[in-house]
mmCIF file of C-alpha atoms and ligand atoms in Angstrom:
data_model
loop_
_atom_site.group_PDB
_atom_site.id
_atom_site.type_symbol
_atom_site.label_atom_id
_atom_site.label_comp_id
_atom_site.label_asym_id
_atom_site.label_seq_id
_atom_site.Cartn_x
_atom_site.Cartn_y
_atom_site.Cartn_z
ATOM 1 C CA MET A 1 18.404 18.618 5.818
ATOM 2 C CA LYS A 2 14.639 19.716 5.543
ATOM 3 C CA ALA A 3 12.307 16.981 7.142
ATOM 4 C CA ALA A 4 8.485 17.479 7.206
ATOM 5 C CA CYS A 5 7.021 16.492 10.568
ATOM 6 C CA LEU A 6 3.785 15.836 11.832
ATOM 7 C CA ALA A 7 3.336 18.541 14.694
ATOM 8 C CA GLY A 8 -0.288 17.547 15.665
ATOM 9 C CA ILE A 9 -3.688 16.473 14.267
ATOM 10 C CA GLU A 10 -3.689 17.585 10.897
ATOM 11 C CA LYS A 11 -0.589 19.881 11.412
ATOM 12 C CA VAL A 12 2.648 19.552 9.356
ATOM 13 C CA THR A 13 5.692 21.510 10.077
ATOM 14 C CA ILE A 14 9.129 21.584 8.054
ATOM 15 C CA LEU A 15 12.092 21.350 10.553
ATOM 16 C CA GLU A 16 15.817 21.649 9.898
ATOM 17 C CA ARG A 17 17.473 18.254 11.091
ATOM 18 C CA PRO A 18 21.072 16.969 10.743
ATOM 19 C CA ALA A 19 21.283 14.515 7.743
ATOM 20 C CA PRO A 20 21.900 11.111 9.103
ATOM 21 C CA GLU A 21 25.332 9.201 8.473
ATOM 22 C CA PRO A 22 25.416 5.507 6.933
ATOM 23 C CA GLY A 23 27.084 3.057 9.226
ATOM 24 C CA PRO A 24 28.570 -0.160 7.916
ATOM 25 C CA GLY A 25 26.287 -1.835 5.597
ATOM 26 C CA GLU A 26 24.060 1.221 5.328
ATOM 27 C CA VAL A 27 23.414 3.685 2.593
ATOM 28 C CA LEU A 28 22.546 7.350 2.698
ATOM 29 C CA VAL A 29 19.591 7.954 0.181
ATOM 30 C CA ARG A 30 18.784 11.313 -1.247
ATOM 31 C CA VAL A 31 15.080 10.972 -1.093
ATOM 32 C CA ARG A 32 13.281 12.359 -4.442
ATOM 33 C CA THR A 33 9.557 10.907 -4.337
ATOM 34 C CA VAL A 34 7.260 9.812 -1.715
ATOM 35 C CA GLY A 35 3.898 8.556 -2.164
ATOM 36 C CA ILE A 36 1.086 9.471 0.001
ATOM 37 C CA CYS A 37 -0.370 6.284 1.582
ATOM 38 C CA GLY A 38 -3.874 5.968 3.273
ATOM 39 C CA SER A 39 -1.822 5.034 6.535
ATOM 40 C CA ASP A 40 -0.310 8.380 6.317
ATOM 41 C CA VAL A 41 -3.443 9.877 6.263
ATOM 42 C CA HIS A 42 -4.569 7.881 9.199
ATOM 43 C CA TYR A 43 -1.760 9.296 11.272
ATOM 44 C CA PHE A 44 -2.359 12.920 10.041
ATOM 45 C CA LYS A 45 -6.124 12.888 10.823
ATOM 46 C CA SER A 46 -6.014 10.791 14.118
ATOM 47 C CA GLY A 47 -2.420 10.757 15.128
ATOM 48 C CA ARG A 48 -2.455 6.982 15.444
ATOM 49 C CA ILE A 49 -3.058 3.580 13.699
ATOM 50 C CA GLY A 50 -4.634 1.324 16.563
ATOM 51 C CA ASP A 51 -2.091 1.266 19.160
ATOM 52 C CA GLN A 52 0.629 2.868 17.004
ATOM 53 C CA VAL A 53 0.699 6.390 18.345
ATOM 54 C CA ILE A 54 2.731 9.422 17.276
ATOM 55 C CA ILE A 55 4.491 11.690 19.276
ATOM 56 C CA PRO A 56 5.068 15.100 17.501
ATOM 57 C CA PRO A 57 7.108 16.325 15.965
ATOM 58 C CA PHE A 58 7.557 12.852 13.912
ATOM 59 C CA THR A 59 8.110 12.248 10.248
ATOM 60 C CA ILE A 60 5.835 9.936 8.504
ATOM 61 C CA GLY A 61 6.070 8.446 4.836
ATOM 62 C CA HIS A 62 7.269 5.141 3.658
ATOM 63 C CA GLU A 63 6.599 4.713 -0.184
ATOM 64 C CA ALA A 64 9.936 6.096 -1.126
ATOM 65 C CA ALA A 65 12.381 6.257 -3.906
ATOM 66 C CA GLY A 66 15.586 8.217 -4.404
ATOM 67 C CA GLU A 67 19.218 8.269 -5.304
ATOM 68 C CA VAL A 68 22.160 6.757 -3.553
ATOM 69 C CA ALA A 69 24.205 9.472 -1.850
ATOM 70 C CA LYS A 70 26.797 7.808 0.134
ATOM 71 C CA LEU A 71 27.582 4.337 0.825
ATOM 72 C CA GLY A 72 28.635 3.105 4.416
ATOM 73 C CA THR A 73 31.736 0.593 4.720
ATOM 74 C CA GLY A 74 31.254 -2.833 3.345
ATOM 75 C CA VAL A 75 28.346 -1.802 0.829
ATOM 76 C CA THR A 76 28.986 -3.263 -2.533
ATOM 77 C CA GLY A 77 26.780 -3.126 -5.770
ATOM 78 C CA LEU A 78 25.621 0.294 -5.493
ATOM 79 C CA GLU A 79 27.109 3.549 -6.511
ATOM 80 C CA ALA A 80 26.535 7.184 -5.898
ATOM 81 C CA GLY A 81 23.696 8.615 -8.011
ATOM 82 C CA GLN A 82 21.942 5.175 -8.522
ATOM 83 C CA PRO A 83 18.198 5.550 -8.686
ATOM 84 C CA VAL A 84 16.708 3.082 -5.978
ATOM 85 C CA ALA A 85 13.334 1.895 -4.730
ATOM 86 C CA ILE A 86 13.130 1.745 -0.856
ATOM 87 C CA GLU A 87 11.684 -1.417 0.819
ATOM 88 C CA PRO A 88 10.411 0.269 4.069
ATOM 89 C CA ALA A 89 10.489 -2.678 6.524
ATOM 90 C CA ILE A 90 13.736 -3.599 8.371
ATOM 91 C CA ALA A 91 12.902 -6.892 9.970
ATOM 92 C CA CYS A 92 14.980 -8.267 12.655
ATOM 93 C CA GLY A 93 16.111 -11.372 10.575
ATOM 94 C CA GLN A 94 16.671 -13.545 13.688
ATOM 95 C CA CYS A 95 13.137 -14.407 15.076
ATOM 96 C CA GLU A 96 10.745 -17.127 14.170
ATOM 97 C CA VAL A 97 8.682 -15.597 11.635
ATOM 98 C CA CYS A 98 11.901 -13.879 9.849
ATOM 99 C CA GLN A 99 13.513 -17.398 10.070
ATOM 100 C CA ARG A 100 10.304 -19.025 8.397
ATOM 101 C CA GLY A 101 10.242 -16.437 5.747
ATOM 102 C CA ARG A 102 7.572 -14.166 6.891
ATOM 103 C CA PRO A 103 9.492 -10.937 7.775
ATOM 104 C CA ASN A 104 6.336 -8.873 7.390
ATOM 105 C CA LEU A 105 5.032 -10.335 10.608
ATOM 106 C CA CYS A 106 8.342 -9.800 12.618
ATOM 107 C CA ALA A 107 7.567 -8.315 16.125
ATOM 108 C CA GLY A 108 10.850 -6.534 16.023
ATOM 109 C CA VAL A 109 10.393 -4.778 12.554
ATOM 110 C CA ARG A 110 11.467 -1.268 12.229
ATOM 111 C CA PHE A 111 9.177 0.282 9.514
ATOM 112 C CA LEU A 112 9.865 3.490 7.843
ATOM 113 C CA GLY A 113 7.225 6.306 9.273
ATOM 114 C CA THR A 114 5.780 4.057 11.780
ATOM 115 C CA PRO A 115 6.593 4.945 15.422
ATOM 116 C CA PRO A 116 9.218 5.242 16.755
ATOM 117 C CA ILE A 117 10.883 4.816 13.079
ATOM 118 C CA GLU A 118 11.065 8.270 11.416
ATOM 119 C CA GLY A 119 9.815 8.152 7.792
ATOM 120 C CA ALA A 120 10.494 9.491 4.322
ATOM 121 C CA TYR A 121 9.384 13.152 4.044
ATOM 122 C CA ARG A 122 12.727 14.438 4.268
ATOM 123 C CA GLU A 123 15.637 15.171 2.014
ATOM 124 C CA TYR A 124 17.939 12.229 3.473
ATOM 125 C CA LEU A 125 17.576 8.803 4.947
ATOM 126 C CA VAL A 126 19.775 6.054 5.907
ATOM 127 C CA MET A 127 18.634 2.303 5.184
ATOM 128 C CA PRO A 128 20.507 -1.073 5.005
ATOM 129 C CA ALA A 129 21.600 -1.912 1.831
ATOM 130 C CA ALA A 130 19.569 -4.777 1.422
ATOM 131 C CA ASN A 131 16.626 -2.535 1.648
ATOM 132 C CA LEU A 132 17.319 -0.638 -1.700
ATOM 133 C CA PHE A 133 16.563 -2.137 -5.058
ATOM 134 C CA PRO A 134 18.231 -0.183 -7.952
ATOM 135 C CA LEU A 135 15.704 0.896 -10.758
ATOM 136 C CA PRO A 136 16.439 -0.652 -13.944
ATOM 137 C CA LYS A 137 16.942 2.083 -16.831
ATOM 138 C CA GLY A 138 13.465 3.226 -18.065
ATOM 139 C CA LEU A 139 11.783 3.145 -14.808
ATOM 140 C CA SER A 140 11.051 6.496 -13.128
ATOM 141 C CA LEU A 141 11.510 7.503 -9.477
ATOM 142 C CA GLU A 142 7.572 7.461 -9.231
ATOM 143 C CA GLU A 143 7.444 4.004 -10.389
ATOM 144 C CA GLY A 144 9.941 3.242 -7.837
ATOM 145 C CA ALA A 145 7.949 4.911 -4.919
ATOM 146 C CA LEU A 146 4.775 2.939 -6.360
ATOM 147 C CA ALA A 147 6.573 -0.423 -5.720
ATOM 148 C CA GLU A 148 5.687 -0.653 -2.094
ATOM 149 C CA PRO A 149 1.762 -0.145 -2.543
ATOM 150 C CA LEU A 150 1.957 -2.295 -5.502
ATOM 151 C CA ALA A 151 3.684 -4.858 -3.745
ATOM 152 C CA VAL A 152 0.998 -4.989 -1.280
ATOM 153 C CA GLY A 153 -1.475 -5.935 -3.969
ATOM 154 C CA LEU A 154 0.761 -8.745 -5.364
ATOM 155 C CA TYR A 155 1.362 -10.079 -1.968
ATOM 156 C CA ALA A 156 -2.329 -10.099 -1.194
ATOM 157 C CA VAL A 157 -3.210 -11.974 -4.592
ATOM 158 C CA ASN A 158 -0.281 -14.552 -4.213
ATOM 159 C CA ARG A 159 -1.353 -15.150 -0.473
ATOM 160 C CA ALA A 160 -5.042 -15.824 -1.857
ATOM 161 C CA ARG A 161 -3.338 -18.276 -4.559
ATOM 162 C CA ILE A 162 -5.526 -16.736 -7.366
ATOM 163 C CA SER A 163 -5.110 -18.947 -10.513
ATOM 164 C CA PRO A 164 -5.908 -18.327 -14.115
ATOM 165 C CA GLY A 165 -9.560 -18.361 -14.762
ATOM 166 C CA GLU A 166 -10.715 -17.658 -11.384
ATOM 167 C CA THR A 167 -13.044 -14.852 -10.587
ATOM 168 C CA VAL A 168 -12.515 -12.306 -8.046
ATOM 169 C CA ALA A 169 -14.088 -9.235 -6.447
ATOM 170 C CA VAL A 170 -12.448 -6.167 -5.161
ATOM 171 C CA PHE A 171 -14.170 -3.909 -2.936
ATOM 172 C CA GLY A 172 -12.446 -0.312 -2.886
ATOM 173 C CA CYS A 173 -10.524 0.887 -5.934
ATOM 174 C CA GLY A 174 -8.046 3.412 -3.972
ATOM 175 C CA PRO A 175 -4.458 2.656 -4.752
ATOM 176 C CA ILE A 176 -4.521 -0.586 -3.098
ATOM 177 C CA GLY A 177 -7.696 -1.843 -4.521
ATOM 178 C CA LEU A 178 -6.232 -0.776 -8.197
ATOM 179 C CA SER A 179 -3.025 -2.712 -7.069
ATOM 180 C CA LEU A 180 -5.106 -5.783 -6.244
ATOM 181 C CA ILE A 181 -6.780 -5.365 -9.697
ATOM 182 C CA LEU A 182 -3.457 -5.323 -11.544
ATOM 183 C CA ALA A 183 -2.129 -8.339 -9.614
ATOM 184 C CA ALA A 184 -5.248 -10.158 -10.125
ATOM 185 C CA ARG A 185 -5.104 -9.399 -13.804
ATOM 186 C CA LEU A 186 -1.605 -10.760 -14.038
ATOM 187 C CA ALA A 187 -2.850 -14.049 -12.080
ATOM 188 C CA GLY A 188 -5.282 -14.786 -14.854
ATOM 189 C CA ALA A 189 -8.449 -13.796 -13.013
ATOM 190 C CA VAL A 190 -11.719 -12.229 -14.121
ATOM 191 C CA VAL A 191 -11.959 -9.070 -11.949
ATOM 192 C CA LEU A 192 -15.236 -7.568 -10.608
ATOM 193 C CA ALA A 193 -14.927 -4.467 -8.611
ATOM 194 C CA ALA A 194 -17.074 -2.031 -6.706
ATOM 195 C CA GLU A 195 -16.227 1.599 -6.062
ATOM 196 C CA PRO A 196 -18.257 5.061 -5.457
ATOM 197 C CA LEU A 197 -15.735 7.416 -6.999
ATOM 198 C CA PRO A 198 -16.287 7.900 -10.738
ATOM 199 C CA ALA A 199 -12.473 8.706 -11.359
ATOM 200 C CA ARG A 200 -11.381 5.373 -9.541
ATOM 201 C CA ARG A 201 -14.268 3.374 -11.380
ATOM 202 C CA ALA A 202 -12.824 4.645 -14.608
ATOM 203 C CA PHE A 203 -9.304 3.733 -13.672
ATOM 204 C CA ALA A 204 -10.100 0.216 -12.564
ATOM 205 C CA LEU A 205 -11.617 -0.300 -15.902
ATOM 206 C CA GLY A 206 -8.779 1.084 -17.678
ATOM 207 C CA ILE A 207 -6.313 -1.481 -16.011
ATOM 208 C CA GLY A 208 -8.448 -4.401 -16.944
ATOM 209 C CA ALA A 209 -11.425 -4.704 -14.519
ATOM 210 C CA ASP A 210 -14.074 -6.684 -16.383
ATOM 211 C CA ARG A 211 -16.949 -4.999 -14.477
ATOM 212 C CA VAL A 212 -16.921 -2.171 -11.986
ATOM 213 C CA PHE A 213 -20.060 -1.246 -9.933
ATOM 214 C CA ASP A 214 -21.204 1.942 -8.097
ATOM 215 C CA PRO A 215 -22.341 0.771 -4.650
ATOM 216 C CA GLN A 216 -24.157 3.927 -4.453
ATOM 217 C CA GLN A 217 -26.231 3.368 -7.545
ATOM 218 C CA THR A 218 -26.616 -0.471 -7.527
ATOM 219 C CA ASP A 219 -26.064 -3.183 -4.968
ATOM 220 C CA PRO A 220 -22.692 -4.659 -5.734
ATOM 221 C CA VAL A 221 -23.612 -7.911 -4.007
ATOM 222 C CA ALA A 222 -26.563 -8.637 -6.270
ATOM 223 C CA GLU A 223 -24.644 -7.438 -9.385
ATOM 224 C CA ILE A 224 -21.796 -9.688 -8.753
ATOM 225 C CA MET A 225 -24.034 -12.797 -7.755
ATOM 226 C CA LYS A 226 -25.813 -12.037 -11.148
ATOM 227 C CA GLU A 227 -22.378 -11.764 -12.931
ATOM 228 C CA THR A 228 -21.350 -15.314 -11.566
ATOM 229 C CA GLY A 229 -24.396 -17.032 -12.129
ATOM 230 C CA GLY A 230 -25.386 -17.060 -8.430
ATOM 231 C CA ARG A 231 -22.215 -18.867 -7.429
ATOM 232 C CA GLY A 232 -20.001 -16.085 -5.979
ATOM 233 C CA VAL A 233 -16.407 -15.386 -6.630
ATOM 234 C CA ASP A 234 -13.424 -17.533 -5.836
ATOM 235 C CA ALA A 235 -11.869 -14.763 -3.742
ATOM 236 C CA ALA A 236 -13.164 -11.434 -2.465
ATOM 237 C CA PHE A 237 -10.840 -8.672 -1.423
ATOM 238 C CA GLU A 238 -11.830 -5.915 1.218
ATOM 239 C CA ALA A 239 -9.598 -2.930 0.208
ATOM 240 C CA ALA A 240 -11.735 0.041 1.510
ATOM 241 C CA GLY A 241 -11.203 -0.411 5.375
ATOM 242 C CA GLN A 242 -15.112 -0.451 5.606
ATOM 243 C CA PRO A 243 -17.264 -2.536 7.613
ATOM 244 C CA THR A 244 -19.718 -2.595 4.778
ATOM 245 C CA ALA A 245 -17.008 -3.602 2.185
ATOM 246 C CA LEU A 246 -16.030 -6.684 4.639
ATOM 247 C CA ARG A 247 -19.778 -7.687 4.733
ATOM 248 C CA GLN A 248 -20.087 -7.747 0.966
ATOM 249 C CA ALA A 249 -16.798 -9.474 0.583
ATOM 250 C CA ILE A 250 -18.302 -12.294 2.743
ATOM 251 C CA GLU A 251 -21.545 -12.238 0.931
ATOM 252 C CA THR A 252 -20.032 -12.470 -2.476
ATOM 253 C CA ALA A 253 -17.613 -15.087 -1.657
ATOM 254 C CA ALA A 254 -18.360 -18.765 -3.265
ATOM 255 C CA LEU A 255 -18.885 -21.681 -0.885
ATOM 256 C CA GLY A 256 -15.405 -22.698 0.136
ATOM 257 C CA GLY A 257 -13.934 -19.147 -1.131
ATOM 258 C CA ARG A 258 -11.533 -16.886 0.203
ATOM 259 C CA VAL A 259 -12.068 -13.445 1.957
ATOM 260 C CA VAL A 260 -8.962 -11.386 2.098
ATOM 261 C CA MET A 261 -8.921 -8.326 4.374
ATOM 262 C CA VAL A 262 -6.407 -5.763 2.939
ATOM 263 C CA GLY A 263 -7.876 -2.578 4.067
ATOM 264 C CA ILE A 264 -7.052 -0.675 7.262
ATOM 265 C CA PRO A 265 -10.333 -0.038 9.220
ATOM 266 C CA ALA A 266 -10.647 3.086 11.360
ATOM 267 C CA GLU A 267 -12.520 1.161 14.105
ATOM 268 C CA ASP A 268 -10.644 -1.317 16.197
ATOM 269 C CA ASP A 269 -13.160 -4.382 15.759
ATOM 270 C CA TRP A 270 -14.333 -5.708 12.507
ATOM 271 C CA GLN A 271 -17.836 -7.205 12.608
ATOM 272 C CA ILE A 272 -18.657 -10.316 10.564
ATOM 273 C CA PRO A 273 -21.565 -12.189 9.630
ATOM 274 C CA SER A 274 -20.473 -15.081 11.386
ATOM 275 C CA HIS A 275 -23.269 -17.805 10.305
ATOM 276 C CA LEU A 276 -22.844 -16.667 6.740
ATOM 277 C CA ALA A 277 -19.031 -17.194 6.919
ATOM 278 C CA ARG A 278 -19.344 -20.253 8.731
ATOM 279 C CA ARG A 279 -21.720 -22.231 6.305
ATOM 280 C CA LYS A 280 -19.602 -20.904 3.665
ATOM 281 C CA GLU A 281 -16.456 -22.158 5.451
ATOM 282 C CA LEU A 282 -14.725 -19.045 4.093
ATOM 283 C CA ASP A 283 -10.823 -18.772 4.354
ATOM 284 C CA LEU A 284 -10.447 -15.422 6.133
ATOM 285 C CA LEU A 285 -7.104 -14.086 5.199
ATOM 286 C CA ASN A 286 -5.511 -11.056 6.893
ATOM 287 C CA ILE A 287 -2.806 -9.397 5.214
ATOM 288 C CA ARG A 288 0.065 -7.672 6.825
ATOM 289 C CA ARG A 289 1.772 -5.336 4.364
ATOM 290 C CA SER A 290 4.058 -7.436 2.053
ATOM 291 C CA ALA A 291 6.986 -9.584 1.739
ATOM 292 C CA PHE A 292 9.297 -10.123 -1.094
ATOM 293 C CA CYS A 293 7.224 -8.639 -3.652
ATOM 294 C CA ALA A 294 8.587 -5.214 -4.224
ATOM 295 C CA GLU A 295 11.475 -6.813 -6.120
ATOM 296 C CA LYS A 296 8.666 -8.697 -8.212
ATOM 297 C CA ILE A 297 6.991 -5.600 -8.915
ATOM 298 C CA ILE A 298 10.165 -3.834 -10.222
ATOM 299 C CA ARG A 299 10.824 -6.953 -12.582
ATOM 300 C CA LEU A 300 6.940 -6.713 -13.814
ATOM 301 C CA MET A 301 7.443 -3.073 -14.510
ATOM 302 C CA GLU A 302 10.660 -3.406 -16.269
ATOM 303 C CA SER A 303 9.239 -6.116 -18.379
ATOM 304 C CA GLY A 304 6.332 -4.067 -19.547
ATOM 305 C CA ARG A 305 3.753 -6.551 -18.093
ATOM 306 C CA LEU A 306 2.764 -3.895 -15.342
ATOM 307 C CA LYS A 307 1.946 -0.378 -16.285
ATOM 308 C CA ALA A 308 1.367 1.378 -13.320
ATOM 309 C CA ALA A 309 2.911 5.171 -13.646
ATOM 310 C CA GLY A 310 -0.672 6.436 -14.458
ATOM 311 C CA LEU A 311 -1.631 5.885 -10.881
ATOM 312 C CA VAL A 312 0.138 8.994 -9.892
ATOM 313 C CA THR A 313 -2.242 11.894 -10.317
ATOM 314 C CA HIS A 314 -0.967 14.763 -8.091
ATOM 315 C CA ARG A 315 2.359 15.957 -7.388
ATOM 316 C CA PHE A 316 3.157 18.318 -4.390
ATOM 317 C CA ARG A 317 6.568 19.578 -2.801
ATOM 318 C CA LEU A 318 7.910 18.743 0.480
ATOM 319 C CA GLU A 319 6.208 22.099 2.153
ATOM 320 C CA GLU A 320 2.854 21.129 0.630
ATOM 321 C CA LEU A 321 2.721 17.780 2.375
ATOM 322 C CA ALA A 322 -0.463 18.803 4.352
ATOM 323 C CA ARG A 323 -2.074 19.952 1.279
ATOM 324 C CA GLY A 324 -1.487 16.485 -0.295
ATOM 325 C CA LEU A 325 -2.695 14.708 2.861
ATOM 326 C CA LYS A 326 -5.796 16.734 3.135
ATOM 327 C CA LEU A 327 -6.504 16.039 -0.716
ATOM 328 C CA VAL A 328 -5.894 12.318 -0.135
ATOM 329 C CA ALA A 329 -8.027 12.482 2.895
ATOM 330 C CA GLY A 330 -10.983 14.116 1.232
ATOM 331 C CA TYR A 331 -10.466 12.076 -1.830
ATOM 332 C CA GLY A 332 -10.475 15.431 -3.790
ATOM 333 C CA ASP A 333 -10.062 16.057 -7.617
ATOM 334 C CA GLY A 334 -10.147 12.656 -8.679
ATOM 335 C CA VAL A 335 -6.847 11.740 -6.699
ATOM 336 C CA ILE A 336 -5.654 8.420 -6.957
ATOM 337 C CA LYS A 337 -1.895 8.350 -5.956
ATOM 338 C CA ALA A 338 -0.365 11.865 -4.818
ATOM 339 C CA VAL A 339 3.290 11.934 -4.373
ATOM 340 C CA ILE A 340 5.610 14.209 -2.679
ATOM 341 C CA GLU A 341 8.648 15.415 -4.865
ATOM 342 C CA ILE A 342 11.473 16.370 -2.808
HETATM 343 ZN ZN1 ZN B 1 1.696 2.437 2.040
HETATM 344 ZN ZN1 ZN B 2 12.085 -10.819 13.193
#
């Protein structure tokens, strides 16, 4: 099978590798669509995210959907040819956090495309059957591949306990910021957002953000304070991985509000305005990927409540992975979500 591997900083090479075989309880999947994630771009540009370092050649990619190709022994409820979305996290199931229902925090997790677990930019991969969610009729493989990033937004909105009538701010309207907006709207919140790129601002408005500010033209903090009568928002989401955006989230959160850190910063340390955060007694929430949300996303898409297919703006072949990663890294051509078709 063909596999696209990172061969060094900003280098991708296509290698021929043996297709894996499914063991007991596992399934071989013919990968069809893999979304390019901001975390893929981090690995492409710097070879690492924090202390997770890539040793080339290594295949990244984790936002995947495909078709069942072969069942390992003991697998029931799936059949060859069936389209499935893939949950990329394989938690150990045994440790304290797994037992407490927080498998996204499992220290022993194996996550597709995160060293040392090879990712999804290849023709075939093997996953435990429990990591596959059959796609209902009417949902595309692209929508299946979107389930993972959309799950992050839903998980963060659930973790922040957003309720109808609350007001939230979202700083950064990339795919994760947009997934936060979609989930916050479903939760019944009024959504204010900030984003410098015109195409993303337009998209945010199109999916139901109430106001979207351009931080290069106006001060989004002043605008959001004005919009909320000086009170600030119940919850502010940082979805840019930028120190400025985190500061703005803290500045716009209401007294006793929640600040939710969703973005992956390039730096190893965040700086926060400590006295402001302390006087407001803010709940500072970190988000680690997601848990139990991909299946909810699929249900929401199936029911028509969540329309997300439009997020995919660019499509590339496996051989064009480097082009796709560069486009996403440079925010070129109005890109929102680029996918690799295999
Ligand atoms: Zn992702
Ligand atoms: Zn565990």
